[in-house]
mmCIF file of C-alpha atoms in Angstrom:
data_model
loop_
_atom_site.group_PDB
_atom_site.id
_atom_site.type_symbol
_atom_site.label_atom_id
_atom_site.label_comp_id
_atom_site.label_asym_id
_atom_site.label_seq_id
_atom_site.Cartn_x
_atom_site.Cartn_y
_atom_site.Cartn_z
ATOM 1 C CA PRO X 1 -3.351 20.006 -2.584
ATOM 2 C CA ALA X 2 -0.773 17.284 -1.926
ATOM 3 C CA SER X 3 0.492 19.254 1.082
ATOM 4 C CA VAL X 4 -2.472 18.008 3.149
ATOM 5 C CA ILE X 5 -3.149 14.400 4.158
ATOM 6 C CA SER X 6 -6.199 13.829 1.950
ATOM 7 C CA GLY X 7 -4.481 15.462 -1.023
ATOM 8 C CA LEU X 8 -1.394 13.256 -0.734
ATOM 9 C CA MET X 9 -3.580 10.155 -0.384
ATOM 10 C CA ARG X 10 -5.495 11.105 -3.537
ATOM 11 C CA GLU X 11 -2.290 11.755 -5.468
ATOM 12 C CA MET X 12 -0.779 8.412 -4.399
ATOM 13 C CA VAL X 13 -3.885 6.557 -5.610
ATOM 14 C CA LEU X 14 -3.734 8.410 -8.934
ATOM 15 C CA ALA X 15 -0.040 7.578 -9.301
ATOM 16 C CA ALA X 16 -0.290 3.900 -8.318
ATOM 17 C CA GLU X 17 -3.565 2.924 -9.962
ATOM 18 C CA PHE X 18 -3.886 5.334 -12.872
ATOM 19 C CA GLY X 19 -0.246 5.981 -13.807
ATOM 20 C CA LYS X 20 0.114 9.628 -12.838
ATOM 21 C CA ALA X 21 3.762 10.546 -13.439
ATOM 22 C CA ALA X 22 4.698 12.560 -10.334
ATOM 23 C CA ILE X 23 3.305 14.281 -7.267
ATOM 24 C CA PRO X 24 4.291 17.975 -7.095
ATOM 25 C CA GLY X 25 6.469 18.707 -4.063
ATOM 26 C CA TYR X 26 7.374 15.055 -3.438
ATOM 27 C CA ARG X 27 10.411 13.007 -4.344
ATOM 28 C CA VAL X 28 9.789 9.374 -5.310
ATOM 29 C CA SER X 29 12.046 6.790 -3.726
ATOM 30 C CA ASP X 30 12.257 3.329 -5.276
ATOM 31 C CA ARG X 31 15.264 2.462 -3.128
ATOM 32 C CA HIS X 32 13.310 0.012 -0.954
ATOM 33 C CA LYS X 33 11.053 -1.327 -3.737
ATOM 34 C CA GLY X 34 10.225 -4.978 -3.158
ATOM 35 C CA GLU X 35 11.464 -4.927 0.442
ATOM 36 C CA ASN X 36 9.346 -7.217 2.593
ATOM 37 C CA ILE X 37 7.930 -5.340 5.591
ATOM 38 C CA LEU X 38 5.321 -7.852 6.783
ATOM 39 C CA ASN X 39 5.153 -11.604 6.399
ATOM 40 C CA ASP X 40 3.272 -13.172 9.273
ATOM 41 C CA GLY X 41 2.077 -16.257 7.412
ATOM 42 C CA THR X 42 -1.311 -14.725 6.673
ATOM 43 C CA ILE X 43 -0.354 -11.544 4.804
ATOM 44 C CA THR X 44 2.680 -10.494 2.821
ATOM 45 C CA ALA X 45 3.341 -6.763 2.365
ATOM 46 C CA THR X 46 6.150 -5.262 0.301
ATOM 47 C CA ILE X 47 7.084 -1.665 -0.465
ATOM 48 C CA ASP X 48 6.166 -0.442 -3.927
ATOM 49 C CA ARG X 49 7.054 3.239 -3.596
ATOM 50 C CA ILE X 50 7.784 5.921 -1.022
ATOM 51 C CA TYR X 51 6.927 9.595 -1.558
ATOM 52 C CA VAL X 52 9.113 11.914 0.492
ATOM 53 C CA GLY X 53 7.874 15.458 1.112
ATOM 54 C CA PRO X 54 8.742 18.292 3.488
ATOM 55 C CA ASN X 55 5.882 17.625 5.952
ATOM 56 C CA LEU X 56 4.406 14.269 4.940
ATOM 57 C CA TRP X 57 5.643 10.935 3.638
ATOM 58 C CA GLY X 58 3.528 8.526 1.636
ATOM 59 C CA TYR X 59 4.024 4.778 1.405
ATOM 60 C CA VAL X 60 2.492 2.559 -1.281
ATOM 61 C CA LEU X 61 2.497 -1.135 -0.358
ATOM 62 C CA ASP X 62 1.646 -4.283 -2.283
ATOM 63 C CA VAL X 63 -0.336 -6.583 0.008
ATOM 64 C CA GLU X 64 -1.120 -10.234 -0.740
ATOM 65 C CA ASN X 65 -3.260 -12.819 1.052
ATOM 66 C CA ALA X 66 -1.272 -15.961 1.941
ATOM 67 C CA LEU X 67 -4.236 -17.957 3.287
ATOM 68 C CA ASP X 68 -6.643 -20.308 1.532
ATOM 69 C CA GLN X 69 -9.590 -18.298 2.832
ATOM 70 C CA THR X 70 -10.967 -14.787 2.427
ATOM 71 C CA GLN X 71 -9.347 -12.252 4.722
ATOM 72 C CA LYS X 72 -10.251 -8.715 5.776
ATOM 73 C CA LEU X 73 -7.388 -6.273 6.309
ATOM 74 C CA ASN X 74 -7.038 -4.490 9.628
ATOM 75 C CA PRO X 75 -5.671 -0.951 9.132
ATOM 76 C CA ALA X 76 -4.020 -1.095 12.582
ATOM 77 C CA THR X 77 -1.702 -3.827 11.265
ATOM 78 C CA PHE X 78 -0.062 -1.247 9.006
ATOM 79 C CA ARG X 79 0.264 1.583 11.518
ATOM 80 C CA ILE X 80 3.780 2.996 11.803
ATOM 81 C CA ASP X 81 5.155 5.913 13.821
ATOM 82 C CA GLY X 82 3.519 9.177 12.827
ATOM 83 C CA THR X 83 0.704 7.568 10.811
ATOM 84 C CA ARG X 84 -1.972 10.048 9.817
ATOM 85 C CA ALA X 85 -4.062 7.944 7.382
ATOM 86 C CA VAL X 86 -4.326 4.435 5.937
ATOM 87 C CA SER X 87 -6.295 3.531 2.822
ATOM 88 C CA ALA X 88 -6.549 0.495 0.557
ATOM 89 C CA LYS X 89 -7.880 -0.314 -2.876
ATOM 90 C CA ASP X 90 -9.675 -3.340 -1.373
ATOM 91 C CA TRP X 91 -10.107 -4.102 2.328
ATOM 92 C CA GLU X 92 -11.107 -7.724 1.729
ATOM 93 C CA LEU X 93 -8.794 -10.125 -0.067
ATOM 94 C CA ALA X 94 -9.829 -13.319 -1.837
ATOM 95 C CA PRO X 95 -8.160 -16.621 -0.894
ATOM 96 C CA ARG X 96 -4.788 -17.523 -2.358
ATOM 97 C CA PRO X 97 -5.394 -18.404 -6.034
ATOM 98 C CA GLN X 98 -5.723 -22.065 -7.002
ATOM 99 C CA THR X 99 -6.170 -21.578 -10.755
ATOM 100 C CA VAL X 100 -4.587 -19.441 -13.446
ATOM 101 C CA GLU X 101 -7.830 -17.492 -13.825
ATOM 102 C CA GLN X 102 -7.866 -16.612 -10.131
ATOM 103 C CA ARG X 103 -4.216 -15.513 -10.296
ATOM 104 C CA VAL X 104 -4.913 -13.285 -13.321
ATOM 105 C CA ALA X 105 -7.962 -11.750 -11.568
ATOM 106 C CA GLY X 106 -5.645 -10.649 -8.745
ATOM 107 C CA LYS X 107 -8.377 -10.446 -6.102
ATOM 108 C CA HIS X 108 -5.921 -11.846 -3.547
ATOM 109 C CA LYS X 109 -3.777 -8.689 -3.853
ATOM 110 C CA THR X 110 -4.323 -5.004 -3.185
ATOM 111 C CA LYS X 111 -2.507 -1.688 -2.938
ATOM 112 C CA LEU X 112 -2.327 -0.116 0.513
ATOM 113 C CA TYR X 113 -1.524 3.558 1.117
ATOM 114 C CA ILE X 114 -0.099 5.078 4.299
ATOM 115 C CA VAL X 115 0.470 8.776 4.997
ATOM 116 C CA THR X 116 2.812 9.665 7.873
ATOM 117 C CA LYS X 117 4.271 12.776 9.366
ATOM 118 C CA ALA X 118 7.742 13.465 7.911
ATOM 119 C CA LYS X 119 10.573 11.972 9.940
#
C-alpha cells in the first residue's frame, strides 16, 4: 500500500513514468513545479511534483546532466530532512547533448524520487 515507503515509491514511479492518475491517500501539489532546487554547475534538479500524505511525502524531481561527460548520480546529494528512500529511473546520465538526436533520446535526463517523513 502507498502508506508504506516502498508502496509510495512504487506509486510515484507509476504516476510519473506510466501516467497513473492519482495515488490514494495523497494530495498532489504542483505549486512548486519547475522550481530549481539544485544547480551546482554539474547537475540541475527541478521539482516536478510533490505528493503530500498524512505520514509520508513524496517528491518527484527532474534531473539533468550539465556536463559534457557521463555522470553518475549520488543519492546523498538529494537527501533532505526526514528522507526515508531515494530512487531514480537512471543512476548514470549521458553527457549534455550535442545533436538533436541526443536531445530527443533524453539520456542526459532522469526522474528522481524521494520519500520523506511528513513534516
